[in-house]
Structure formats: structure tokens, C-alpha cells
Coordinates of C-alpha atoms and ligand atoms in Angstrom, one line a residue:
M114 CA 9.3 11.3 23.3
N115 CA 12.0 10.6 26.0
L116 CA 14.7 8.5 24.3
S117 CA 16.6 5.9 26.4
Y118 CA 20.4 6.3 26.8
W119 CA 20.7 3.5 24.3
E120 CA 18.4 4.8 21.6
Y121 CA 20.1 8.2 21.8
K122 CA 23.8 6.8 21.8
T123 CA 23.0 4.3 19.0
W124 CA 21.0 6.1 16.4
L125 CA 21.4 9.7 17.2
S126 CA 24.8 10.6 18.5
N127 CA 28.0 11.5 16.3
I128 CA 25.9 11.9 13.2
D129 CA 28.2 13.3 10.4
Y130 CA 25.5 13.8 7.7
T131 CA 21.8 14.0 8.1
I132 CA 19.7 13.9 5.0
V133 CA 16.1 14.9 5.1
G134 CA 13.8 13.1 2.4
S135 CA 14.3 9.6 1.2
G136 CA 13.1 10.2 -2.5
I137 CA 15.5 9.4 -5.5
V138 CA 17.6 12.5 -4.6
G139 CA 18.0 11.9 -0.8
L140 CA 18.9 8.1 -1.3
N141 CA 21.4 8.9 -4.0
T142 CA 22.9 11.6 -1.6
A143 CA 23.4 9.0 0.9
L144 CA 25.0 6.6 -1.4
Q145 CA 27.5 9.0 -2.6
L146 CA 28.4 10.3 1.0
K147 CA 29.0 6.6 1.9
K148 CA 31.1 6.3 -1.2
R149 CA 33.2 9.3 -0.4
F150 CA 33.4 8.9 3.3
P151 CA 32.9 5.0 4.1
Q152 CA 33.4 5.7 7.8
A153 CA 30.9 8.4 8.1
K154 CA 27.7 8.0 10.1
V155 CA 24.9 8.9 7.6
L156 CA 21.1 9.2 8.7
V157 CA 18.2 9.7 6.5
L158 CA 15.0 11.1 7.9
E159 CA 11.8 10.5 6.1
K160 CA 8.4 11.7 7.2
G161 CA 6.4 9.1 5.3
I162 CA 6.1 5.3 6.2
L163 CA 7.4 4.8 2.7
P164 CA 9.0 7.7 0.7
Q165 CA 6.2 10.1 0.4
G166 CA 6.6 12.8 -2.2
A167 CA 7.0 12.0 -6.0
S168 CA 9.6 9.3 -6.2
T169 CA 7.1 6.5 -5.4
K170 CA 4.2 8.2 -7.1
N171 CA 5.4 9.0 -10.6
A172 CA 4.7 7.6 -14.0
G173 CA 8.2 6.1 -14.6
F174 CA 9.1 7.8 -17.8
A175 CA 12.6 7.7 -18.6
C176 CA 12.4 10.8 -20.9
F177 CA 14.4 13.7 -22.2
G178 CA 11.7 16.1 -23.4
S179 CA 9.0 15.6 -26.1
I180 CA 9.4 17.5 -29.2
S181 CA 6.8 20.2 -28.3
E182 CA 8.6 20.7 -24.9
I183 CA 12.0 21.1 -26.5
L184 CA 10.6 23.8 -29.0
S185 CA 8.8 25.6 -26.2
D186 CA 12.3 25.5 -24.3
L187 CA 14.0 26.8 -27.4
K188 CA 11.7 29.9 -27.3
K189 CA 12.7 30.7 -23.7
H190 CA 16.4 29.5 -23.6
T191 CA 19.4 29.6 -26.0
E192 CA 20.2 26.4 -28.0
E193 CA 23.2 25.8 -25.7
E194 CA 20.9 25.8 -22.5
V195 CA 18.5 23.4 -24.1
L196 CA 21.2 21.1 -25.3
Q197 CA 22.6 21.2 -21.6
L198 CA 19.2 20.4 -20.1
V199 CA 18.8 17.4 -22.5
Q200 CA 22.4 16.3 -21.9
N201 CA 21.8 16.3 -18.0
R202 CA 18.7 14.1 -18.5
W203 CA 20.6 11.8 -20.8
E204 CA 23.5 11.3 -18.5
G205 CA 21.1 11.0 -15.6
I206 CA 19.4 8.0 -17.0
Q207 CA 22.6 6.5 -17.9
F208 CA 23.8 6.9 -14.3
L209 CA 20.5 5.5 -12.9
R210 CA 20.6 2.4 -15.1
A211 CA 24.4 1.7 -14.2
N212 CA 23.7 2.2 -10.6
L213 CA 20.8 -0.1 -10.2
G214 CA 20.8 -2.3 -13.5
D215 CA 18.2 -2.5 -16.3
K216 CA 16.8 -5.8 -15.0
T217 CA 16.4 -4.5 -11.4
I218 CA 14.4 -1.4 -12.4
D219 CA 12.7 -3.0 -15.5
Y220 CA 14.0 -0.5 -17.8
Q221 CA 12.5 -0.9 -21.4
N222 CA 13.3 1.3 -24.3
L223 CA 9.9 1.1 -26.0
G224 CA 10.0 4.6 -27.3
G225 CA 8.1 7.7 -26.3
H226 CA 5.5 9.4 -28.6
E227 CA 4.0 12.7 -28.6
V228 CA 0.3 12.6 -29.5
F229 CA -1.5 15.8 -30.9
L230 CA -5.2 16.3 -30.3
K231 CA -7.2 17.2 -33.4
E232 CA -7.5 20.9 -32.3
H233 CA -3.9 21.3 -32.0
R234 CA -3.2 21.4 -35.6
E235 CA -0.9 24.2 -35.6
L236 CA 1.3 22.9 -32.9
Y237 CA 1.5 19.6 -34.8
Q238 CA 2.5 21.2 -38.0
E239 CA 5.2 23.3 -36.2
C240 CA 6.6 20.3 -34.6
R241 CA 6.7 18.4 -37.8
S242 CA 8.4 21.3 -39.6
Q243 CA 11.1 21.7 -36.7
L244 CA 11.9 17.9 -36.7
P245 CA 15.1 18.4 -38.6
R246 CA 16.3 21.3 -36.6
V247 CA 15.6 19.4 -33.3
N248 CA 17.2 16.4 -34.5
N249 CA 20.2 18.2 -35.7
L250 CA 20.6 20.1 -32.4
L251 CA 20.3 17.0 -30.2
K252 CA 22.4 14.6 -32.3
E253 CA 25.2 15.6 -30.2
V254 CA 23.6 14.1 -27.1
F255 CA 21.7 11.2 -28.7
K256 CA 24.2 10.2 -31.4
T257 CA 21.2 9.6 -33.6
E258 CA 18.3 11.3 -35.2
A259 CA 16.0 10.6 -32.2
F260 CA 12.7 12.0 -33.4
K261 CA 10.6 10.8 -36.2
A262 CA 7.0 10.7 -37.4
Q263 CA 4.9 7.6 -37.0
D264 CA 1.4 6.5 -37.9
N265 CA -1.3 6.1 -35.5
I266 CA -0.5 2.4 -34.8
F267 CA -2.3 2.2 -31.4
G268 CA -5.7 3.4 -32.8
F269 CA -6.1 6.5 -30.6
E270 CA -8.9 8.8 -31.6
S271 CA -9.4 12.5 -32.0
I272 CA -5.8 13.0 -32.7
Q273 CA -3.6 14.1 -35.8
Q274 CA -2.6 11.4 -38.2
Q275 CA 0.8 10.9 -36.9
Y276 CA 2.7 10.8 -33.6
I277 CA 6.1 12.4 -33.2
T278 CA 8.2 9.5 -31.7
S279 CA 11.3 9.7 -29.7
T280 CA 13.2 6.5 -30.4
V281 CA 15.5 6.9 -27.2
E282 CA 12.7 7.2 -24.7
G283 CA 12.1 4.5 -22.2
Q284 CA 10.2 3.4 -19.1
I285 CA 11.0 1.9 -15.7
D286 CA 9.0 0.3 -12.9
T287 CA 8.9 3.2 -10.2
G288 CA 8.4 0.7 -7.4
K289 CA 11.2 -1.6 -8.3
M290 CA 13.6 1.3 -8.6
M291 CA 12.8 2.8 -5.4
E292 CA 12.7 -0.5 -3.6
S293 CA 16.2 -1.3 -4.8
L294 CA 17.5 2.1 -4.1
V295 CA 16.4 1.9 -0.4
A296 CA 17.9 -1.6 -0.1
K297 CA 21.2 -0.5 -1.6
V298 CA 21.4 2.5 0.8
Q299 CA 20.6 0.3 3.8
Q300 CA 23.2 -2.2 2.6
S301 CA 25.8 0.6 2.5
G302 CA 25.4 1.1 6.2
V303 CA 23.2 4.2 6.1
T304 CA 20.2 4.3 8.7
I305 CA 16.9 5.3 7.4
L306 CA 14.3 6.4 10.0
N307 CA 10.8 6.6 8.8
A308 CA 7.8 8.5 10.0
I309 CA 9.9 11.4 11.2
T310 CA 9.0 14.9 10.2
V311 CA 11.9 17.4 10.5
E312 CA 10.2 20.5 11.9
S313 CA 13.0 23.0 12.1
F314 CA 16.8 23.3 12.4
A315 CA 19.3 25.7 13.8
E316 CA 23.0 26.0 13.0
N317 CA 25.9 27.0 15.4
A318 CA 29.7 26.8 14.8
S319 CA 30.2 23.1 15.5
H320 CA 26.9 21.4 14.6
V321 CA 23.3 21.8 13.3
T322 CA 20.5 21.0 15.9
V323 CA 17.6 19.3 14.3
K324 CA 14.1 19.4 15.7
T325 CA 11.7 16.6 14.5
N326 CA 8.2 15.7 15.6
C327 CA 9.7 12.9 17.9
F328 CA 13.2 14.0 19.0
E329 CA 15.9 16.6 18.8
F330 CA 19.5 15.9 18.0
N331 CA 22.8 17.3 16.5
T332 CA 24.4 16.6 13.2
K333 CA 27.6 18.0 11.7
N334 CA 26.0 18.5 8.3
L335 CA 22.4 18.7 7.0
L336 CA 21.3 18.0 3.5
L337 CA 17.8 18.8 2.5
A338 CA 16.3 16.7 -0.3
T339 CA 12.6 17.6 0.4
N340 CA 11.8 18.9 -3.2
G341 CA 8.1 19.8 -3.3
F342 CA 8.0 20.3 0.6
A343 CA 11.1 22.5 0.6
A344 CA 9.4 25.7 1.4
E345 CA 8.4 24.3 4.7
L346 CA 12.1 24.5 5.8
I347 CA 13.9 26.9 3.6
A348 CA 13.4 30.1 1.6
E349 CA 14.2 28.9 -1.9
N350 CA 12.1 29.4 -5.2
V351 CA 10.3 26.0 -5.1
K352 CA 6.6 25.5 -5.2
P353 CA 4.5 22.4 -4.5
S354 CA 2.7 21.0 -7.5
R355 CA 0.4 18.1 -7.1
A356 CA -0.1 15.7 -9.8
Q357 CA -3.0 13.3 -10.0
V358 CA -2.9 9.8 -11.6
L359 CA -5.0 6.8 -12.2
I360 CA -4.4 3.2 -13.4
T361 CA -6.8 0.8 -15.0
K362 CA -7.5 -2.8 -14.3
P363 CA -5.7 -5.1 -16.4
I364 CA -7.0 -5.0 -20.1
P365 CA -6.9 -8.2 -22.0
D366 CA -4.8 -8.0 -25.4
L367 CA -3.8 -4.5 -24.6
K368 CA -1.5 -3.6 -27.7
I369 CA -0.6 0.1 -26.5
K370 CA 3.2 0.0 -25.6
G371 CA 5.3 2.9 -24.8
T372 CA 5.2 6.3 -23.0
F373 CA 2.9 9.0 -24.5
H374 CA 2.8 12.8 -24.0
L375 CA -0.7 14.3 -24.8
D376 CA -1.9 18.0 -25.0
E377 CA 1.5 19.5 -24.9
G378 CA 2.6 17.1 -22.0
Y379 CA -0.3 18.2 -19.7
Y380 CA -1.3 14.5 -19.9
Y381 CA 0.9 11.5 -20.0
F382 CA 0.2 7.7 -20.2
R383 CA 1.9 4.5 -20.5
N384 CA 1.4 0.8 -20.6
I385 CA 2.5 -1.2 -17.3
D386 CA 1.4 -4.8 -16.5
D387 CA -1.3 -4.8 -19.3
R388 CA -2.8 -1.7 -17.9
I389 CA -2.8 1.9 -18.8
L390 CA -1.5 4.4 -16.2
L391 CA -2.7 8.1 -16.9
G392 CA -1.8 11.3 -15.2
G393 CA -2.1 15.0 -15.7
G394 CA -4.7 17.8 -15.9
R395 CA -3.0 20.2 -13.7
N396 CA -3.6 22.8 -16.3
L397 CA -7.3 22.6 -15.5
D398 CA -6.8 24.1 -12.0
F399 CA -3.1 25.3 -11.7
K400 CA -3.9 27.4 -8.5
G401 CA -5.8 24.5 -6.8
E402 CA -3.0 22.0 -7.6
E403 CA -0.2 24.3 -6.1
T404 CA -0.4 22.5 -2.8
A405 CA 1.7 20.2 -0.7
A406 CA -1.4 18.2 0.4
F407 CA -2.1 14.8 -1.2
G408 CA -5.6 14.5 -2.7
L409 CA -7.9 13.9 -5.7
T410 CA -10.4 16.4 -7.2
P411 CA -13.3 15.3 -9.3
L412 CA -12.5 18.0 -12.0
I413 CA -9.2 16.3 -12.8
Q414 CA -10.2 12.8 -12.1
N415 CA -13.2 13.1 -14.6
S416 CA -10.9 14.7 -17.1
L417 CA -8.6 11.6 -17.0
E418 CA -11.4 9.3 -17.4
E419 CA -12.8 11.2 -20.3
I420 CA -9.6 11.2 -22.1
L421 CA -9.2 7.5 -21.4
A422 CA -12.7 6.8 -23.0
T423 CA -12.6 9.1 -25.9
V424 CA -8.9 9.2 -27.0
I425 CA -6.8 6.4 -25.6
L426 CA -9.1 3.4 -25.3
P427 CA -12.1 4.5 -27.4
N428 CA -13.1 1.0 -28.4
T429 CA -12.2 -0.9 -25.4
S430 CA -14.0 -1.2 -22.1
F431 CA -11.9 -0.5 -19.0
E432 CA -12.3 -0.2 -15.2
I433 CA -10.3 2.0 -12.9
E434 CA -8.4 0.2 -10.1
R435 CA -6.5 2.9 -8.2
R436 CA -6.2 6.6 -8.1
W437 CA -3.5 8.7 -6.3
S438 CA -1.5 11.9 -6.2
G439 CA 2.1 12.9 -5.7
I440 CA 3.8 16.3 -4.9
M441 CA 6.3 17.7 -7.3
G442 CA 8.7 20.7 -6.7
T443 CA 8.5 23.4 -9.5
G444 CA 9.6 26.7 -10.1
T445 CA 10.1 29.5 -12.7
H446 CA 13.3 27.9 -13.9
K447 CA 13.8 24.2 -15.0
R448 CA 17.2 23.8 -13.5
P449 CA 17.1 22.1 -10.0
I450 CA 18.7 24.1 -7.0
V451 CA 21.7 22.2 -5.6
K452 CA 23.7 24.5 -3.4
P453 CA 25.0 25.3 -0.1
L454 CA 23.0 27.3 2.2
S455 CA 25.6 27.7 4.8
D456 CA 28.7 25.9 5.8
R457 CA 26.8 23.0 7.2
V458 CA 23.5 23.1 5.6
F459 CA 23.0 22.2 1.7
C460 CA 20.0 21.5 -0.5
G461 CA 19.0 19.7 -3.7
V462 CA 15.5 20.4 -4.6
R463 CA 13.1 21.5 -7.5
M464 CA 13.2 18.4 -9.7
G465 CA 10.1 19.4 -11.7
G466 CA 8.7 16.4 -13.9
M467 CA 12.1 15.2 -14.5
G468 CA 13.2 13.7 -11.4
I469 CA 13.7 10.2 -12.7
A470 CA 16.1 11.5 -15.3
I471 CA 18.0 14.0 -13.2
G472 CA 17.3 12.8 -9.5
S473 CA 20.2 10.4 -9.3
L474 CA 22.8 12.8 -10.4
V475 CA 21.4 15.6 -8.5
G476 CA 21.8 13.5 -5.4
K477 CA 25.3 12.7 -6.2
N478 CA 26.1 16.5 -6.9
L479 CA 24.3 17.5 -3.7
A480 CA 26.7 14.9 -1.7
D481 CA 29.7 16.3 -3.6
L482 CA 28.9 19.7 -2.3
V483 CA 30.2 18.8 1.3
Ligands
FAD206 C1 2.3 11.9 -10.6 C2 3.8 12.2 -10.9 C3 4.2 11.7 -12.2 C4 5.7 11.9 -12.5 N1 6.2 11.3 -13.6 C5 7.5 11.4 -13.8 C6 8.1 10.8 -14.9 O1 7.3 10.0 -15.6 N2 9.3 10.9 -15.1 C7 10.2 11.6 -14.4 O2 11.3 11.8 -14.8 N3 9.5 12.3 -13.4 C8 8.3 12.2 -13.0 N4 7.9 12.9 -11.9 C9 8.7 13.6 -11.1 C10 9.6 12.8 -10.2 O3 8.9 11.9 -9.6 C11 10.2 13.8 -9.3 O4 10.9 14.9 -10.0 C12 11.3 13.1 -8.2 O5 10.6 11.9 -7.7 C13 11.7 13.9 -7.2 O6 12.5 13.3 -6.3 P1 13.0 13.9 -5.0 O7 13.7 13.0 -4.2 O8 13.6 15.3 -5.3 O9 11.6 14.3 -4.2 P2 10.6 13.3 -3.5 O10 10.6 12.0 -4.1 O11 9.4 14.1 -3.4 O12 11.2 13.2 -2.0 C14 11.2 14.0 -1.1 C15 11.1 13.4 0.3 O13 11.2 14.3 1.3 C16 10.3 13.8 2.4 N5 10.1 15.1 3.2 C17 9.6 16.2 2.9 N6 9.6 17.0 3.9 C18 10.1 16.3 4.9 C19 10.4 16.7 6.2 N7 10.1 18.0 6.8 N8 10.9 15.8 7.1 C20 11.1 14.5 6.7 N9 10.9 14.2 5.3 C21 10.4 15.2 4.4 C22 9.1 13.5 1.5 O14 8.1 12.7 2.4 C23 9.6 12.8 0.4 O15 9.6 11.5 0.5 C24 6.5 12.5 -11.6 C25 5.9 13.2 -10.5 C26 4.7 13.0 -10.1 C27 4.1 13.4 -8.7

């Protein structure tokens, strides 16, 4: 496309910072850059018409790790490392809430419950027996004994008698969070251009030349917040991981409230607007779901429907209203990659399944690298 003199001069000249990706990380990076450098010209490029990765597709759990996840982490990491992971998530959620406000993002501390299937008796017993250890370890972060056993008050079927509940876990309205974040970034004077895909970039001593699907321009600094799509532009250890979701139509008199982790976290569900949102099933086809292409498969969608019918809503009729997928960025390690790639290029990627919790702080930390 041939840009006019005016288009080029107004939108694409003298750019101090260009951020690729308008997910939770990219938008927080933009906010922090504007806070540090109010006079700077900051541009965000986003390939979707809306943010189009994970930040507008997720389940909206404000979570810090279920009990089985923490125990699994304790087998691979030291207690100090696990404490640090949980601490980062906790601080990240406080940062998100303070930044946008609980009312704006509809934050509710309804509790999070790990639900164990009948056939997972051994894991259930291990989690029960390790409750005091985990509570003791994490008291430093939560200032309370966060985990406790709770009866099956929501009438799930084919599960162990009790859940293990995290009293500190909450939920947000993902759409409201992202809408308010976009508005806040625009109000701060940052330009967001949608439907622009960054195809490549080349660095020289004074600037970075960025080539997109529509135009080419120069920027003084480039910050990549492309998460699951990172491998398309940089050689870091981040793999795309697709996650599929469905949501029911409103269910009259729905009693289920809270966020739920099932089958060691391979499935997750919550209440929202009198509906059940359910996602997961990647473990049925890890290889097939290691893709940056959006899409749904009968294998996973059927398993989600079966879990709804047999475990979550066994005695309630329901209809599915909508199905979708999102792309996460995962890797062999749970920590995100936030680092300079050169003097002028920086990245903040690999949020895993915890981007709500850590994304805001990762964005801030990415901006603080420059
Ligand atoms: C189904 C699902 C459920 C989840 N549930 C939860 C949950 O309950 N709690 C939780 O904490 N986390 C959850 N997550 C994870 C969380 O959503 C992510 O960790 C987080 O949103 C990542 O944010 P991000 O900004 O790093 O990436 P993204 O939101 O993916 O943003 C990256 C952006 O970069 C853009 N982009 C990529 N390449 C280019 C390019 N070349 N040019 C221009 N733009 C580009 C993409 O379009 C995208 O908008 C879930 C994820 C999914 C998919």
C-alpha cells in the first residue's frame, strides 16, 4: 500500500517505541512506557481486528495455582522457586485490580475449587495429606491458610467426596478487563493500529526497520509481546498451545458459583452470567493442539460436552451457545521470558495459562527494560 505523505508523517514517523501485540502484556507495556516517558510516541501494532491471541479468549480465572498444580511444581522446583511463582501471581493480580478497579473488571472473590474425579483417588489423598504443608509454605504470600477441604455443595457427579478449595481465588470478566485496558491505553495517548501483522524486522545502529503486511517504517525501539506467536518473529523457547472452550446458554437457577479445576487442571470451568464456561482437553491431543491456528476439533469439543453432561450438570438440561479457541504461549519452564534481545529489541512472552495473573506485571517489567 502506498501511504500518503500525511499518513506517514502523522502515524508512522518519529516513533520511539513500537509494541507488537495488544494482549494484556502489550497493553500494559504501552501504559508503563507512557508513564515513564510521557512525551514519547508509542505505537501498538495488532494483527487482529480485536486483540487476537489469548487475552480476549481466556476463562478469566484470577488464580495462583490449584493444590495439585502446586504439589506437582514442588516435585520439579525448590520450595523457594514455587513460593516465588505464587508470589508473582499474587502481586500480579493485586496490580491488575489496582490498575483497572474491581468494579470495572468485575472481580469477584468467589473461591476456586479443585475437583477430583473418582478414578483419581490417589492424587486426591495425596493433596489432602499435603494440605498443611502447602498452607504453611504459602502463608507467607496469602497471610492466611488458603486451602481447605469442602463438601460437594454443587452436586457434581463421579467425583471424590470433597473439593480442595482455595479461598483466595477469584474471577474477572475478561471482556471488560480488555475493553477497559484498551481504552486506558488510548486515553494515555498511545496509538493502536489493528489488522496490521508484523512480518519481519531488521536492526541497525540508529533504529529498527519494521515490515508489516501493509507498510514499512522505522522505530527507535521494538518490544515484542506476541506470546504464543513469538516463534514467528524470534528464536525463543515458546510454543503455541491452542486451548478450546465452550459456553452454555443461560441456565435458570444455576447454583454453581466459583472457578473450578478438574482432572489435574486439564479441564477448567466457572459460572458467568448464569452460564457455565468450560475449557480444556488439550491432554487428549497435545501434538494436534500445538498450533498457532485457531480452530475446534470434534475430539475435544465432544469431551467437553461429555464432562458437562456427566460431571458438572448431570441433572440439568443445557444447550451450548458458543465455542471458540485461543492460543497460549508455553514452554519447558513456567517462568515468562522477559529480556532484551539486543540494544533496541525486547520481548515479554510465554505467559502459559497464568497471563491474567502475571500479564500486567510482565508488561510493566518489559517496559522497564528499555
Ligand atoms: C482458552 C484460554 C483460557 C485461559 N484461561 C486463563 C485463566 O483463566 N487465567 C489466566 O491467568 N490465564 C488464562 N489463559 C492464559 C492467558 O489468557 C494468557 O496467558 C494471556 O492472555 C497472554 O497474554 P499476552 O498479552 O502475552 O498474549 P496474547 O493475548 O496472545 O497477545 C498477543 C497478541 O499479539 C498479537 N500478534 C501476534 N503476532 C503478531 C504479529 N506478527 N503482528 C501483530 N500482532 C501480532 C496477537 O494477535 C495477540 O493479540 C487462558 C488462555 C486461553 C487461550
